[in-house]
Coordinates of C-alpha atoms in Angstrom, one line a residue:
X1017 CA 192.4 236.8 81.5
X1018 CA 190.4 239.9 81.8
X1019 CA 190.3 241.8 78.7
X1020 CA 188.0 244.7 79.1
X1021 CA 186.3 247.1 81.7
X1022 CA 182.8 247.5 82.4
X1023 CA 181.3 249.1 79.1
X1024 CA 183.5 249.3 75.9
X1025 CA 187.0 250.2 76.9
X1026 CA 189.9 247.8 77.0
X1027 CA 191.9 247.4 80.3
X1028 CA 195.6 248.6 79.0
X1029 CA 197.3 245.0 80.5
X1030 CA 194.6 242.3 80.7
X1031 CA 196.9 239.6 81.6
X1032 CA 197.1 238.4 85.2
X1033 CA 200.1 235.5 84.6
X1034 CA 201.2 233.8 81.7
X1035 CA 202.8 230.0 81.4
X1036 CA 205.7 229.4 78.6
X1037 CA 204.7 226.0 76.8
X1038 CA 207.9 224.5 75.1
X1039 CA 207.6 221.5 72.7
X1040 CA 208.5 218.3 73.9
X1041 CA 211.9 217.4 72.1
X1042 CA 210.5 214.3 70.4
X1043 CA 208.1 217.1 68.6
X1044 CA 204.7 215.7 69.7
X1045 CA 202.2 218.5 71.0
X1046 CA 202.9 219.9 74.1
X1047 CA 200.2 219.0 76.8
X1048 CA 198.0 222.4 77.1
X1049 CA 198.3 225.1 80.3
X1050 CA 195.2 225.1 81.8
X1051 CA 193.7 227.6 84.8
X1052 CA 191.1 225.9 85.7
X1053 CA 188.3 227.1 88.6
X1054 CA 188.4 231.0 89.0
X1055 CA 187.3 232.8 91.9
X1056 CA 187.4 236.2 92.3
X1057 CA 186.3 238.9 95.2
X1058 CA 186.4 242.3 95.6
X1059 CA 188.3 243.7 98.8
X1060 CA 188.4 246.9 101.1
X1061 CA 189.2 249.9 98.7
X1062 CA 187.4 248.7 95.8
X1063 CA 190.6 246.6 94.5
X1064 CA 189.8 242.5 93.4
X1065 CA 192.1 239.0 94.5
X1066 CA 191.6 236.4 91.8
X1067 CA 193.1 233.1 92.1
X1068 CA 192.8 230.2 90.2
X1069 CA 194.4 226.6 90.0
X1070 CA 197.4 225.9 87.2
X1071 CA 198.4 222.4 87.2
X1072 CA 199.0 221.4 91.1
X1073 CA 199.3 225.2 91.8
X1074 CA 197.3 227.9 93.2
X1075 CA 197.9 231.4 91.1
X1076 CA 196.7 234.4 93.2
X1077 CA 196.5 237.7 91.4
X1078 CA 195.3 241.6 92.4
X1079 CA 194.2 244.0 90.6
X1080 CA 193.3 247.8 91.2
X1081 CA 189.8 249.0 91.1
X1082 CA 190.3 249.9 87.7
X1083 CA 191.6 246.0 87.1
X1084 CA 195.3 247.1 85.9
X1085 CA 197.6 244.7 88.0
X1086 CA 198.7 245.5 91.3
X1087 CA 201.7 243.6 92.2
X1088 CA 202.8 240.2 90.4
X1089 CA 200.7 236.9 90.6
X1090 CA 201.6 234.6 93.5
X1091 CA 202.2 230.9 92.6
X1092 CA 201.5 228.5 95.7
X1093 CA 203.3 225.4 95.5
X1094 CA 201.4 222.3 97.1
X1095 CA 202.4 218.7 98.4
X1096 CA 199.7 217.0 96.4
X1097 CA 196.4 218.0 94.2
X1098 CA 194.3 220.8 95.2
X1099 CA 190.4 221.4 94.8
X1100 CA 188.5 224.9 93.9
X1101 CA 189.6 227.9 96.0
X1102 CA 187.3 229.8 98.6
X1103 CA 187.6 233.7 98.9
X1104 CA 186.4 235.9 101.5
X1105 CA 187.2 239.1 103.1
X1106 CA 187.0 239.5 107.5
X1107 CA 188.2 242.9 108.6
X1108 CA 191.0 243.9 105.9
X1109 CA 192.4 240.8 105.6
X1110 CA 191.9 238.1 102.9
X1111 CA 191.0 234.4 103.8
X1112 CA 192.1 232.0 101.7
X1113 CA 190.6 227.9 101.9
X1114 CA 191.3 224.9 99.8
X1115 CA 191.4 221.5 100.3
X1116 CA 193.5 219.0 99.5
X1117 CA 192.2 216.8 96.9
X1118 CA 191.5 212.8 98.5
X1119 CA 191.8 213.9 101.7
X1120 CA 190.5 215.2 104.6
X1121 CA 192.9 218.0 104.9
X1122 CA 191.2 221.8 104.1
X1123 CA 194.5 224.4 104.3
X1124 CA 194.0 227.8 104.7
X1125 CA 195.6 231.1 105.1
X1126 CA 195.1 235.2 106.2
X1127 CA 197.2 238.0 105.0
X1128 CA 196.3 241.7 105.1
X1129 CA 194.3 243.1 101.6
X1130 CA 197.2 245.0 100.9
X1131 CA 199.5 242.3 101.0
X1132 CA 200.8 239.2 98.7
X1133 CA 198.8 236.0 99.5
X1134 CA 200.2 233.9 101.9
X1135 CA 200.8 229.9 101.2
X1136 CA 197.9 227.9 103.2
X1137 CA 198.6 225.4 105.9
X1138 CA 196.9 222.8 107.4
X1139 CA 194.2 224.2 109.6
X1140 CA 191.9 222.0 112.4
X1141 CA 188.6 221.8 112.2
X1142 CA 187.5 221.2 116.0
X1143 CA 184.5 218.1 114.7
X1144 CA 183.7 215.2 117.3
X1145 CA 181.8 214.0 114.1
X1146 CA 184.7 213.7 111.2
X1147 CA 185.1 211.1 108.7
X1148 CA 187.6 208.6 109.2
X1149 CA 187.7 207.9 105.5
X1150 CA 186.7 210.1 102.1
X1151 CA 187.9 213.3 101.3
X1152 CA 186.5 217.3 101.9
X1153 CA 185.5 218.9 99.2
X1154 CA 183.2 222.1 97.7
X1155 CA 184.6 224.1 100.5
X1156 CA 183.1 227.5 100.5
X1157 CA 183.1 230.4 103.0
X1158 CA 182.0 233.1 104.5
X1159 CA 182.7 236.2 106.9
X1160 CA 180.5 236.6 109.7
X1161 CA 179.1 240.3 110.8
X1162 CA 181.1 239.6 114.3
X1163 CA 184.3 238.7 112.5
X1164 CA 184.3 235.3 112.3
X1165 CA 184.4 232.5 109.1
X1166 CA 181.4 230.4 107.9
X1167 CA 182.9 227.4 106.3
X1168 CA 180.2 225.0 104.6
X1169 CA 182.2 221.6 103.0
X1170 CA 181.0 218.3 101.7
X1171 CA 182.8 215.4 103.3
X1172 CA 183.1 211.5 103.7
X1173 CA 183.0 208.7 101.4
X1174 CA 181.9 208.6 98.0
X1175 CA 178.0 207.7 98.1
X1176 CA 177.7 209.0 101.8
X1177 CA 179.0 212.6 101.4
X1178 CA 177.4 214.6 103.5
X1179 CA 176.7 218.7 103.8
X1180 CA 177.9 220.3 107.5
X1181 CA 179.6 223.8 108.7
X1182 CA 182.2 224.6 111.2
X1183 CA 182.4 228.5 112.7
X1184 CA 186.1 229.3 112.6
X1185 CA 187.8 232.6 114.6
X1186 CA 189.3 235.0 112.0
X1187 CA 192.7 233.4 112.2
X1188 CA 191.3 229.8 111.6
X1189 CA 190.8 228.5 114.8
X1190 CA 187.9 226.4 115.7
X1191 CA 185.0 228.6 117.6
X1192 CA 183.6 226.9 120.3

């Protein structure tokens, strides 16, 4: 939730998506809506995407440069658990990364600034080198002055992680 503007005044709608918690019908607590790990980044035109993970999902919001809403919040649906979110901006379009939690696997998506956020696939990273066994996590990326994506990632098994990068094309392509 954002709940005010730079300085003292109060943005008029601060929320950027809301969860309805019902009771469980045996009356015991219901288990708490969490958003965890927020990223945010500010795109062409002064306006901001903000996503965050609620419970297996990815929530992506916009706001205006004035950070009233711009458009309903996205909810992205995945196959299993997700890790933290990675934001950047190449061009006008908005590049999305996250990888899938206890595996290999880092989807990722583009869509145009002024457009909803697009679900992520499965994208190849083009590595002689990968790990057979671990997962791929602490993705982070980004843009290159020529247009490309910087993604830096920790992978392999517990106790032999290790820090690399991959250059990927603006539509998420290996570069060779």
């Amino acid at each position: 939730v954002i709940d005010e503007k730079p300085g003292k005044e109060h943005v008029q709608d601060p929320t950027l998506d809301y969860s309805v918690v019902k009771a469980p019908k045996d009356k015991s607590a219901p288990k708490p809506v969490l958003y965890e790990v927020p990223v945010s980044l500010r795109i062409p035109g002064g306006d901001f995407i903000m996503a965050s993970r609620l419970q297996g999902k990815l929530v992506v919001a916009k706001r205006k440069a004035d950070l009233e809403p711009d458009g309903d919040a996205v909810k992205l649906s995945f196959a299993g658990p997700i890790g933290m979110a990675s934001l950047a901006v190449v061009g006008s379009n908005v590049v999305l990364l996250v990888p899938s939690t206890g595996k290999t696997e880092v989807l990722g998506s583009t869509w145009p600034a002024t457009s909803a956020a697009v679900k992520p696939a499965a994208i190849a990273f083009d590595d002689s080198n990968a790990p057979t066994d671990g997962d791929r996590t602490s993705v982070s990326l980004a843009a290159t002055p020529d247009g490309n994506v910087l993604v830096g990632f920790v992978d392999g098994k517990a106790q032999k992680h290790k820090a690399r990068l991959t250059l990927l094309t603006s539509d998420l392509k290996s570069k060779k």
